[in-house]
Structures are given as structure tokens and as C-alpha cells.
């Protein structure tokens, strides 16, 4: 049964943004894999691993975004959205930590930027669940 809840707007907007950034991330991840293949041949695996994490994070974000948009008006499916948001947030944190080890930079900005959409997505899922 489809019904509009308070969280459906959060879920739909953050889901659409996850889809957009997921597609862009997949494109950049594939380009990164192609460019970093030479680094792997030379013997530098960390850059290659960073591209793989970007690709994985983007694919999971795309899937979560699609799940969120499809289920935005279905409060009974809100737990699925919350779980997908947690998965995307966890992979984003792991990717930021990995990138910090590779680059030697502080992951504060990347971590913050990578968590904004998953947190909004989770908030939308929680609001949807409360509106059930």
C-alpha cells in the first residue's frame, strides 16, 4: 500500500542524489581502475584498491538510491531502506579510512562528505517507519 509519510520526501530526494552520485562514482571508478591498472602492474596496489572501494561504494549507493526511490511511499519497506543506508555509510567510512592510509591525509572532509547522503537516507527511512 502506498501512502505519503513525513520521511518519503527525505527518502526520495536523498535516493535520487544517491543514484546521481552513484552513476558518477561508477564512471570515475571505472576510469580510476583503468588508469590505476598501470600502477598495479608497476607494483602499487593501494591506488588500485582505492579505485575498487570507490566503485563498490558507488554501486552500493546506486542500489540504495533505487531502493529508496522505489520504496519512498511504502512505510512497511522502511527497514530495508535503513539497512541500505547503514551499508552505504559503513562502506563510505571504510573507503575514507583506506584513502587516508593511502594518501596520508586526514579523512575528515571525505568522511563528512561521504556520510551526508547516507545519513539523510537513514533519517528518511526512520521517519517513514515512524509514520507507519
Short mmCIF file of N, CA, C and O in Angstrom, two decimals:
data_model
loop_
_atom_site.label_atom_id
_atom_site.label_comp_id
_atom_site.label_asym_id
_atom_site.label_seq_id
_atom_site.Cartn_x
_atom_site.Cartn_y
_atom_site.Cartn_z
N UNK A 1 0.83 -1.17 0.00
CA UNK A 1 0.00 0.00 0.00
C UNK A 1 0.89 1.25 0.00
O UNK A 1 1.80 1.37 0.80
N UNK A 2 0.61 2.16 -0.91
CA UNK A 2 1.40 3.37 -1.00
C UNK A 2 0.70 4.51 -0.27
O UNK A 2 -0.47 4.76 -0.47
N UNK A 3 1.47 5.18 0.58
CA UNK A 3 0.95 6.34 1.29
C UNK A 3 2.08 7.32 1.52
O UNK A 3 3.23 6.93 1.67
N UNK A 4 1.76 8.59 1.53
CA UNK A 4 2.77 9.62 1.72
C UNK A 4 3.01 9.80 3.22
O UNK A 4 2.08 10.01 3.97
N UNK A 5 4.26 9.69 3.62
CA UNK A 5 4.63 9.90 5.02
C UNK A 5 5.61 11.06 5.11
O UNK A 5 6.09 11.56 4.10
N UNK A 6 5.93 11.45 6.35
CA UNK A 6 6.87 12.56 6.54
C UNK A 6 8.24 12.27 5.93
O UNK A 6 8.88 13.15 5.41
N UNK A 7 8.68 11.04 6.02
CA UNK A 7 10.02 10.68 5.56
C UNK A 7 10.12 10.40 4.08
O UNK A 7 11.23 10.24 3.55
N UNK A 8 9.00 10.34 3.38
CA UNK A 8 9.06 9.97 1.97
C UNK A 8 9.82 11.00 1.13
O UNK A 8 10.54 10.63 0.21
N UNK A 9 9.70 12.26 1.47
CA UNK A 9 10.44 13.30 0.75
C UNK A 9 11.93 13.18 0.96
O UNK A 9 12.72 13.26 0.02
N UNK A 10 12.35 12.99 2.22
CA UNK A 10 13.77 12.77 2.55
C UNK A 10 14.30 11.58 1.77
O UNK A 10 15.39 11.63 1.19
N UNK A 11 13.53 10.50 1.80
CA UNK A 11 13.96 9.26 1.16
C UNK A 11 14.06 9.43 -0.35
O UNK A 11 15.03 8.98 -0.96
N UNK A 12 13.08 10.08 -0.93
CA UNK A 12 13.07 10.25 -2.39
C UNK A 12 14.21 11.17 -2.85
O UNK A 12 14.94 10.84 -3.78
N UNK A 13 14.37 12.31 -2.19
CA UNK A 13 15.42 13.26 -2.59
C UNK A 13 16.81 12.67 -2.37
O UNK A 13 17.67 12.72 -3.25
N UNK A 14 17.04 12.10 -1.19
CA UNK A 14 18.37 11.52 -0.93
C UNK A 14 18.59 10.30 -1.83
O UNK A 14 19.72 10.04 -2.26
N UNK A 15 17.53 9.56 -2.14
CA UNK A 15 17.66 8.42 -3.06
C UNK A 15 18.04 8.87 -4.46
O UNK A 15 18.90 8.27 -5.10
N UNK A 16 17.42 9.95 -4.94
CA UNK A 16 17.76 10.47 -6.27
C UNK A 16 19.21 10.97 -6.29
O UNK A 16 19.95 10.70 -7.24
N UNK A 17 19.62 11.65 -5.23
CA UNK A 17 21.01 12.11 -5.16
C UNK A 17 21.99 10.93 -5.08
O UNK A 17 23.06 10.96 -5.70
N UNK A 18 21.63 9.88 -4.35
CA UNK A 18 22.47 8.68 -4.30
C UNK A 18 22.58 8.05 -5.68
O UNK A 18 23.65 7.56 -6.06
N UNK A 19 21.49 8.04 -6.44
CA UNK A 19 21.52 7.49 -7.80
C UNK A 19 22.46 8.32 -8.67
O UNK A 19 23.32 7.77 -9.38
N UNK A 20 22.32 9.65 -8.62
CA UNK A 20 23.16 10.53 -9.45
C UNK A 20 24.63 10.35 -9.09
O UNK A 20 25.48 10.13 -9.97
N UNK A 21 24.95 10.45 -7.80
CA UNK A 21 26.34 10.31 -7.39
C UNK A 21 26.85 8.88 -7.56
O UNK A 21 28.04 8.66 -7.78
N UNK A 22 25.96 7.91 -7.47
CA UNK A 22 26.35 6.53 -7.73
C UNK A 22 26.78 6.32 -9.17
O UNK A 22 27.81 5.69 -9.44
N UNK A 23 26.00 6.87 -10.10
CA UNK A 23 26.36 6.75 -11.52
C UNK A 23 27.67 7.48 -11.80
O UNK A 23 28.57 6.93 -12.47
N UNK A 24 27.82 8.70 -11.27
CA UNK A 24 29.07 9.43 -11.46
C UNK A 24 30.25 8.69 -10.83
O UNK A 24 31.33 8.61 -11.43
N UNK A 25 30.05 8.14 -9.65
CA UNK A 25 31.11 7.39 -8.98
C UNK A 25 31.50 6.14 -9.74
O UNK A 25 32.68 5.77 -9.79
N UNK A 26 30.51 5.47 -10.35
CA UNK A 26 30.82 4.29 -11.15
C UNK A 26 31.68 4.68 -12.35
O UNK A 26 32.68 4.02 -12.68
N UNK A 27 31.32 5.79 -13.00
CA UNK A 27 32.11 6.26 -14.14
C UNK A 27 33.54 6.58 -13.70
O UNK A 27 34.52 6.12 -14.31
N UNK A 28 33.68 7.36 -12.62
CA UNK A 28 35.01 7.72 -12.13
C UNK A 28 35.76 6.49 -11.61
O UNK A 28 36.99 6.40 -11.75
N UNK A 29 35.05 5.57 -11.00
CA UNK A 29 35.69 4.35 -10.50
C UNK A 29 36.25 3.50 -11.63
O UNK A 29 37.36 2.98 -11.53
N UNK A 30 35.49 3.37 -12.71
CA UNK A 30 35.98 2.59 -13.86
C UNK A 30 37.19 3.29 -14.49
O UNK A 30 38.19 2.64 -14.81
N UNK A 31 37.10 4.61 -14.65
CA UNK A 31 38.25 5.36 -15.18
C UNK A 31 39.45 5.20 -14.26
O UNK A 31 40.57 4.98 -14.73
N UNK A 32 39.22 5.30 -12.96
CA UNK A 32 40.30 5.11 -11.99
C UNK A 32 40.92 3.72 -12.07
O UNK A 32 42.14 3.57 -12.00
N UNK A 33 40.08 2.71 -12.24
CA UNK A 33 40.61 1.35 -12.38
C UNK A 33 41.47 1.22 -13.63
O UNK A 33 42.53 0.60 -13.60
N UNK A 34 41.01 1.81 -14.72
CA UNK A 34 41.78 1.75 -15.96
C UNK A 34 43.12 2.47 -15.80
O UNK A 34 44.17 1.93 -16.17
N UNK A 35 43.08 3.66 -15.22
CA UNK A 35 44.31 4.43 -15.05
C UNK A 35 45.24 3.79 -14.01
O UNK A 35 46.47 3.84 -14.17
N UNK A 36 44.66 3.21 -12.98
CA UNK A 36 45.48 2.62 -11.92
C UNK A 36 45.95 1.20 -12.24
O UNK A 36 46.71 0.62 -11.48
N UNK A 37 45.48 0.65 -13.34
CA UNK A 37 45.96 -0.67 -13.75
C UNK A 37 47.46 -0.61 -14.01
O UNK A 37 48.20 -1.54 -13.68
N UNK A 38 47.92 0.50 -14.56
CA UNK A 38 49.35 0.67 -14.79
C UNK A 38 50.10 0.69 -13.46
O UNK A 38 51.17 0.10 -13.34
N UNK A 39 49.51 1.34 -12.44
CA UNK A 39 50.14 1.37 -11.12
C UNK A 39 50.20 -0.03 -10.53
O UNK A 39 51.17 -0.38 -9.86
N UNK A 40 49.19 -0.84 -10.80
CA UNK A 40 49.18 -2.21 -10.29
C UNK A 40 50.27 -3.04 -10.97
O UNK A 40 50.94 -3.84 -10.32
N UNK A 41 50.46 -2.82 -12.27
CA UNK A 41 51.50 -3.53 -13.00
C UNK A 41 52.87 -3.16 -12.46
O UNK A 41 53.73 -4.02 -12.29
N UNK A 42 53.05 -1.88 -12.12
CA UNK A 42 54.32 -1.42 -11.59
C UNK A 42 54.52 -1.93 -10.16
O UNK A 42 55.64 -2.08 -9.70
N UNK A 43 53.43 -2.23 -9.47
CA UNK A 43 53.55 -2.79 -8.13
C UNK A 43 52.94 -1.95 -7.03
O UNK A 43 53.19 -2.18 -5.86
N UNK A 44 52.11 -0.98 -7.36
CA UNK A 44 51.48 -0.12 -6.37
C UNK A 44 50.00 -0.48 -6.24
O UNK A 44 49.15 0.12 -6.88
N UNK A 45 49.69 -1.44 -5.42
CA UNK A 45 48.32 -1.92 -5.26
C UNK A 45 47.40 -0.98 -4.48
O UNK A 45 46.20 -0.99 -4.72
N UNK A 46 47.90 -0.14 -3.56
CA UNK A 46 46.97 0.70 -2.78
C UNK A 46 46.10 1.62 -3.63
O UNK A 46 44.92 1.78 -3.33
N UNK A 47 46.65 2.26 -4.65
CA UNK A 47 45.83 3.14 -5.50
C UNK A 47 44.74 2.33 -6.19
O UNK A 47 43.63 2.81 -6.38
N UNK A 48 45.07 1.14 -6.60
CA UNK A 48 44.10 0.26 -7.25
C UNK A 48 42.98 -0.10 -6.28
O UNK A 48 41.81 -0.09 -6.64
N UNK A 49 43.34 -0.38 -5.03
CA UNK A 49 42.34 -0.72 -4.00
C UNK A 49 41.42 0.47 -3.73
O UNK A 49 40.22 0.29 -3.51
N UNK A 50 41.96 1.66 -3.77
CA UNK A 50 41.15 2.85 -3.57
C UNK A 50 40.10 2.99 -4.67
O UNK A 50 38.95 3.32 -4.40
N UNK A 51 40.48 2.69 -5.90
CA UNK A 51 39.53 2.75 -7.02
C UNK A 51 38.46 1.67 -6.88
O UNK A 51 37.30 1.90 -7.19
N UNK A 52 38.84 0.51 -6.41
CA UNK A 52 37.88 -0.57 -6.21
C UNK A 52 36.87 -0.18 -5.12
O UNK A 52 35.67 -0.41 -5.26
N UNK A 53 37.35 0.46 -4.04
CA UNK A 53 36.44 0.90 -2.98
C UNK A 53 35.49 1.98 -3.48
O UNK A 53 34.32 2.00 -3.13
N UNK A 54 36.00 2.90 -4.32
CA UNK A 54 35.15 3.93 -4.91
C UNK A 54 34.06 3.28 -5.75
O UNK A 54 32.89 3.65 -5.66
N UNK A 55 34.44 2.30 -6.53
CA UNK A 55 33.48 1.59 -7.38
C UNK A 55 32.45 0.85 -6.53
O UNK A 55 31.24 0.93 -6.79
N UNK A 56 32.90 0.15 -5.50
CA UNK A 56 31.99 -0.58 -4.61
C UNK A 56 31.03 0.38 -3.90
O UNK A 56 29.81 0.13 -3.87
N UNK A 57 31.56 1.47 -3.37
CA UNK A 57 30.72 2.46 -2.69
C UNK A 57 29.69 3.04 -3.64
O UNK A 57 28.53 3.22 -3.27
N UNK A 58 30.09 3.31 -4.87
CA UNK A 58 29.18 3.90 -5.85
C UNK A 58 28.08 2.92 -6.27
O UNK A 58 26.92 3.31 -6.41
N UNK A 59 28.45 1.65 -6.45
CA UNK A 59 27.45 0.64 -6.82
C UNK A 59 26.44 0.46 -5.70
O UNK A 59 25.22 0.43 -5.94
N UNK A 60 26.92 0.38 -4.46
CA UNK A 60 26.02 0.24 -3.32
C UNK A 60 25.14 1.48 -3.15
O UNK A 60 23.96 1.37 -2.82
N UNK A 61 25.71 2.67 -3.38
CA UNK A 61 24.93 3.90 -3.31
C UNK A 61 23.85 3.94 -4.38
O UNK A 61 22.72 4.37 -4.12
N UNK A 62 24.18 3.48 -5.58
CA UNK A 62 23.20 3.42 -6.67
C UNK A 62 22.06 2.48 -6.30
O UNK A 62 20.89 2.83 -6.45
N UNK A 63 22.40 1.30 -5.79
CA UNK A 63 21.36 0.33 -5.39
C UNK A 63 20.49 0.91 -4.27
O UNK A 63 19.26 0.83 -4.32
N UNK A 64 21.14 1.51 -3.27
CA UNK A 64 20.39 2.10 -2.15
C UNK A 64 19.47 3.21 -2.65
O UNK A 64 18.32 3.32 -2.22
N UNK A 65 19.96 4.04 -3.55
CA UNK A 65 19.15 5.11 -4.10
C UNK A 65 17.92 4.59 -4.82
O UNK A 65 16.81 5.11 -4.67
N UNK A 66 18.11 3.54 -5.63
CA UNK A 66 16.98 2.94 -6.35
C UNK A 66 15.97 2.35 -5.36
O UNK A 66 14.77 2.56 -5.48
N UNK A 67 16.48 1.65 -4.34
CA UNK A 67 15.60 1.07 -3.32
C UNK A 67 14.83 2.18 -2.60
O UNK A 67 13.63 2.04 -2.35
N UNK A 68 15.50 3.28 -2.29
CA UNK A 68 14.85 4.39 -1.60
C UNK A 68 13.77 5.06 -2.43
O UNK A 68 12.69 5.35 -1.93
N UNK A 69 14.06 5.30 -3.70
CA UNK A 69 13.07 5.95 -4.57
C UNK A 69 11.86 5.04 -4.78
O UNK A 69 10.72 5.48 -4.71
N UNK A 70 12.12 3.76 -5.00
CA UNK A 70 11.02 2.81 -5.23
C UNK A 70 10.15 2.66 -3.98
O UNK A 70 8.93 2.56 -4.08
N UNK A 71 10.78 2.67 -2.80
CA UNK A 71 10.05 2.41 -1.56
C UNK A 71 9.75 3.67 -0.74
O UNK A 71 9.36 3.57 0.43
N UNK A 72 9.90 4.86 -1.33
CA UNK A 72 9.70 6.10 -0.58
C UNK A 72 8.29 6.22 0.00
O UNK A 72 8.12 6.74 1.09
N UNK A 73 7.32 5.74 -0.70
CA UNK A 73 5.93 5.85 -0.23
C UNK A 73 5.41 4.54 0.35
O UNK A 73 4.20 4.33 0.41
N UNK A 74 6.32 3.67 0.77
CA UNK A 74 5.93 2.38 1.36
C UNK A 74 6.55 2.27 2.76
O UNK A 74 7.65 1.77 2.92
N UNK A 75 5.85 2.75 3.78
CA UNK A 75 6.41 2.71 5.13
C UNK A 75 6.77 1.31 5.61
O UNK A 75 7.68 1.15 6.42
N UNK A 76 6.09 0.31 5.10
CA UNK A 76 6.39 -1.06 5.52
C UNK A 76 7.75 -1.53 5.02
O UNK A 76 8.31 -2.50 5.52
N UNK A 77 8.32 -0.83 4.04
CA UNK A 77 9.64 -1.17 3.50
C UNK A 77 10.73 -0.26 4.06
O UNK A 77 11.86 -0.27 3.57
N UNK A 78 10.42 0.52 5.08
CA UNK A 78 11.38 1.49 5.59
C UNK A 78 12.61 0.83 6.21
O UNK A 78 13.71 1.37 6.13
N UNK A 79 12.45 -0.34 6.79
CA UNK A 79 13.60 -1.02 7.41
C UNK A 79 14.62 -1.42 6.34
O UNK A 79 15.83 -1.37 6.60
N UNK A 80 14.16 -1.80 5.16
CA UNK A 80 15.06 -2.14 4.06
C UNK A 80 15.89 -0.91 3.69
O UNK A 80 17.10 -1.00 3.48
N UNK A 81 15.24 0.25 3.65
CA UNK A 81 15.94 1.49 3.32
C UNK A 81 16.96 1.85 4.41
O UNK A 81 18.08 2.27 4.10
N UNK A 82 16.59 1.68 5.65
CA UNK A 82 17.51 1.97 6.76
C UNK A 82 18.74 1.07 6.68
O UNK A 82 19.88 1.54 6.82
N UNK A 83 18.53 -0.21 6.41
CA UNK A 83 19.65 -1.15 6.30
C UNK A 83 20.57 -0.75 5.14
O UNK A 83 21.80 -0.75 5.28
N UNK A 84 20.00 -0.41 3.98
CA UNK A 84 20.81 0.02 2.84
C UNK A 84 21.58 1.30 3.18
O UNK A 84 22.74 1.45 2.78
N UNK A 85 20.97 2.22 3.90
CA UNK A 85 21.66 3.44 4.31
C UNK A 85 22.84 3.14 5.21
O UNK A 85 23.92 3.73 5.07
N UNK A 86 22.66 2.21 6.14
CA UNK A 86 23.75 1.81 7.04
C UNK A 86 24.88 1.15 6.26
O UNK A 86 26.06 1.42 6.50
N UNK A 87 24.54 0.31 5.30
CA UNK A 87 25.57 -0.35 4.47
C UNK A 87 26.38 0.68 3.71
O UNK A 87 27.61 0.64 3.69
N UNK A 88 25.69 1.63 3.07
CA UNK A 88 26.39 2.66 2.29
C UNK A 88 27.27 3.52 3.21
O UNK A 88 28.41 3.84 2.87
N UNK A 89 26.76 3.87 4.38
CA UNK A 89 27.54 4.67 5.33
C UNK A 89 28.79 3.91 5.79
O UNK A 89 29.88 4.48 5.86
N UNK A 90 28.63 2.62 6.08
CA UNK A 90 29.77 1.82 6.54
C UNK A 90 30.84 1.70 5.47
O UNK A 90 32.04 1.85 5.75
N UNK A 91 30.44 1.45 4.24
CA UNK A 91 31.41 1.34 3.14
C UNK A 91 32.08 2.69 2.89
O UNK A 91 33.28 2.75 2.60
N UNK A 92 31.33 3.78 3.05
CA UNK A 92 31.91 5.11 2.89
C UNK A 92 32.97 5.38 3.95
O UNK A 92 34.04 5.93 3.66
N UNK A 93 32.69 4.99 5.19
CA UNK A 93 33.67 5.16 6.27
C UNK A 93 34.92 4.33 5.99
O UNK A 93 36.05 4.82 6.10
N UNK A 94 34.74 3.08 5.58
CA UNK A 94 35.89 2.23 5.27
C UNK A 94 36.70 2.80 4.11
O UNK A 94 37.94 2.78 4.14
N UNK A 95 36.02 3.32 3.10
CA UNK A 95 36.72 3.92 1.97
C UNK A 95 37.51 5.16 2.38
O UNK A 95 38.63 5.37 1.91
N UNK A 96 36.94 5.97 3.27
CA UNK A 96 37.65 7.17 3.75
C UNK A 96 38.88 6.79 4.55
O UNK A 96 39.93 7.42 4.42
N UNK A 97 38.75 5.76 5.37
CA UNK A 97 39.90 5.30 6.16
C UNK A 97 40.99 4.74 5.24
O UNK A 97 42.17 5.05 5.41
N UNK A 98 40.59 3.96 4.26
CA UNK A 98 41.55 3.40 3.30
C UNK A 98 42.26 4.52 2.54
O UNK A 98 43.48 4.50 2.39
N UNK A 99 41.50 5.50 2.10
CA UNK A 99 42.09 6.62 1.37
C UNK A 99 43.05 7.41 2.26
O UNK A 99 44.10 7.87 1.79
N UNK A 100 42.71 7.56 3.53
CA UNK A 100 43.60 8.26 4.46
C UNK A 100 44.92 7.52 4.60
O UNK A 100 45.99 8.15 4.64
N UNK A 101 44.89 6.20 4.66
CA UNK A 101 46.11 5.43 4.76
C UNK A 101 46.94 5.52 3.48
O UNK A 101 48.16 5.58 3.53
N UNK A 102 46.27 5.55 2.35
CA UNK A 102 46.98 5.60 1.07
C UNK A 102 47.60 6.98 0.85
O UNK A 102 48.77 7.10 0.49
N UNK A 103 46.80 8.03 1.04
CA UNK A 103 47.26 9.38 0.76
C UNK A 103 48.02 10.01 1.93
O UNK A 103 48.76 10.96 1.75
N UNK A 104 47.77 9.52 3.13
CA UNK A 104 48.41 10.10 4.31
C UNK A 104 47.74 11.39 4.77
O UNK A 104 48.27 12.09 5.61
N UNK A 105 46.56 11.69 4.21
CA UNK A 105 45.84 12.91 4.58
C UNK A 105 44.75 12.59 5.60
O UNK A 105 44.33 11.45 5.73
N UNK A 106 44.27 13.63 6.25
CA UNK A 106 43.18 13.47 7.20
C UNK A 106 41.87 13.22 6.44
O UNK A 106 41.55 13.95 5.51
N UNK A 107 41.11 12.20 6.84
CA UNK A 107 39.89 11.87 6.10
C UNK A 107 38.66 12.66 6.53
O UNK A 107 37.55 12.30 6.17
N UNK A 108 38.83 13.75 7.30
CA UNK A 108 37.68 14.45 7.89
C UNK A 108 36.72 14.95 6.81
O UNK A 108 35.52 14.69 6.89
N UNK A 109 37.23 15.63 5.77
CA UNK A 109 36.34 16.16 4.74
C UNK A 109 35.69 15.03 3.95
O UNK A 109 34.48 15.03 3.73
N UNK A 110 36.49 14.05 3.53
CA UNK A 110 35.95 12.93 2.75
C UNK A 110 34.94 12.14 3.57
O UNK A 110 33.91 11.72 3.07
N UNK A 111 35.23 11.96 4.84
CA UNK A 111 34.33 11.23 5.71
C UNK A 111 33.02 11.98 5.89
O UNK A 111 31.93 11.40 5.77
N UNK A 112 33.11 13.28 6.11
CA UNK A 112 31.90 14.10 6.28
C UNK A 112 31.08 14.11 5.00
O UNK A 112 29.86 13.90 5.03
N UNK A 113 31.73 14.37 3.87
CA UNK A 113 31.02 14.42 2.59
C UNK A 113 30.41 13.06 2.24
O UNK A 113 29.30 13.00 1.70
N UNK A 114 31.11 12.00 2.56
CA UNK A 114 30.62 10.66 2.25
C UNK A 114 29.48 10.20 3.13
O UNK A 114 28.78 9.24 2.79
N UNK A 115 29.28 10.85 4.27
CA UNK A 115 28.24 10.42 5.19
C UNK A 115 26.96 11.25 5.12
O UNK A 115 25.93 10.83 5.64
N UNK A 116 26.99 12.39 4.46
CA UNK A 116 25.82 13.27 4.43
C UNK A 116 24.62 12.58 3.81
O UNK A 116 23.54 12.50 4.41
N UNK A 117 24.76 12.06 2.59
CA UNK A 117 23.62 11.43 1.92
C UNK A 117 23.15 10.15 2.62
O UNK A 117 21.94 9.98 2.81
N UNK A 118 24.06 9.25 3.03
CA UNK A 118 23.55 8.07 3.74
C UNK A 118 22.82 8.42 5.04
O UNK A 118 21.82 7.78 5.37
N UNK A 119 23.28 9.45 5.74
CA UNK A 119 22.60 9.84 6.98
C UNK A 119 21.21 10.41 6.66
O UNK A 119 20.22 10.07 7.33
N UNK A 120 21.11 11.26 5.64
CA UNK A 120 19.79 11.77 5.23
C UNK A 120 18.88 10.63 4.80
O UNK A 120 17.68 10.63 5.08
N UNK A 121 19.46 9.65 4.13
CA UNK A 121 18.71 8.48 3.67
C UNK A 121 18.18 7.68 4.87
O UNK A 121 17.01 7.29 4.91
N UNK A 122 19.04 7.47 5.86
CA UNK A 122 18.64 6.75 7.08
C UNK A 122 17.57 7.54 7.83
O UNK A 122 16.58 6.96 8.30
N UNK A 123 17.74 8.85 7.93
CA UNK A 123 16.74 9.70 8.61
C UNK A 123 15.38 9.57 7.89
O UNK A 123 14.34 9.44 8.54
N UNK A 124 15.41 9.59 6.56
CA UNK A 124 14.16 9.42 5.80
C UNK A 124 13.52 8.07 6.08
O UNK A 124 12.30 7.97 6.23
N UNK A 125 14.35 7.03 6.17
CA UNK A 125 13.83 5.69 6.47
C UNK A 125 13.22 5.62 7.87
O UNK A 125 12.14 5.05 8.06
N UNK A 126 13.88 6.25 8.83
CA UNK A 126 13.37 6.26 10.22
C UNK A 126 12.07 7.05 10.28
O UNK A 126 11.09 6.61 10.93
N UNK A 127 12.01 8.20 9.59
CA UNK A 127 10.78 8.99 9.58
C UNK A 127 9.64 8.22 8.90
O UNK A 127 8.49 8.30 9.33
N UNK A 128 9.98 7.48 7.86
CA UNK A 128 8.97 6.66 7.19
C UNK A 128 8.45 5.58 8.14
O UNK A 128 7.26 5.29 8.17
N UNK A 129 9.37 4.98 8.88
CA UNK A 129 8.98 3.92 9.82
C UNK A 129 8.07 4.48 10.91
O UNK A 129 7.10 3.84 11.30
N UNK A 130 8.37 5.68 11.38
CA UNK A 130 7.56 6.30 12.42
C UNK A 130 6.17 6.68 11.90
O UNK A 130 5.21 6.69 12.65
N UNK A 131 6.09 6.97 10.61
CA UNK A 131 4.80 7.33 10.01
C UNK A 131 3.95 6.14 9.63
O UNK A 131 2.88 6.27 9.09
N UNK A 132 4.44 4.94 9.91
CA UNK A 132 3.78 3.69 9.52
C UNK A 132 2.49 3.55 10.20
O UNK A 132 1.88 3.48 10.99
#
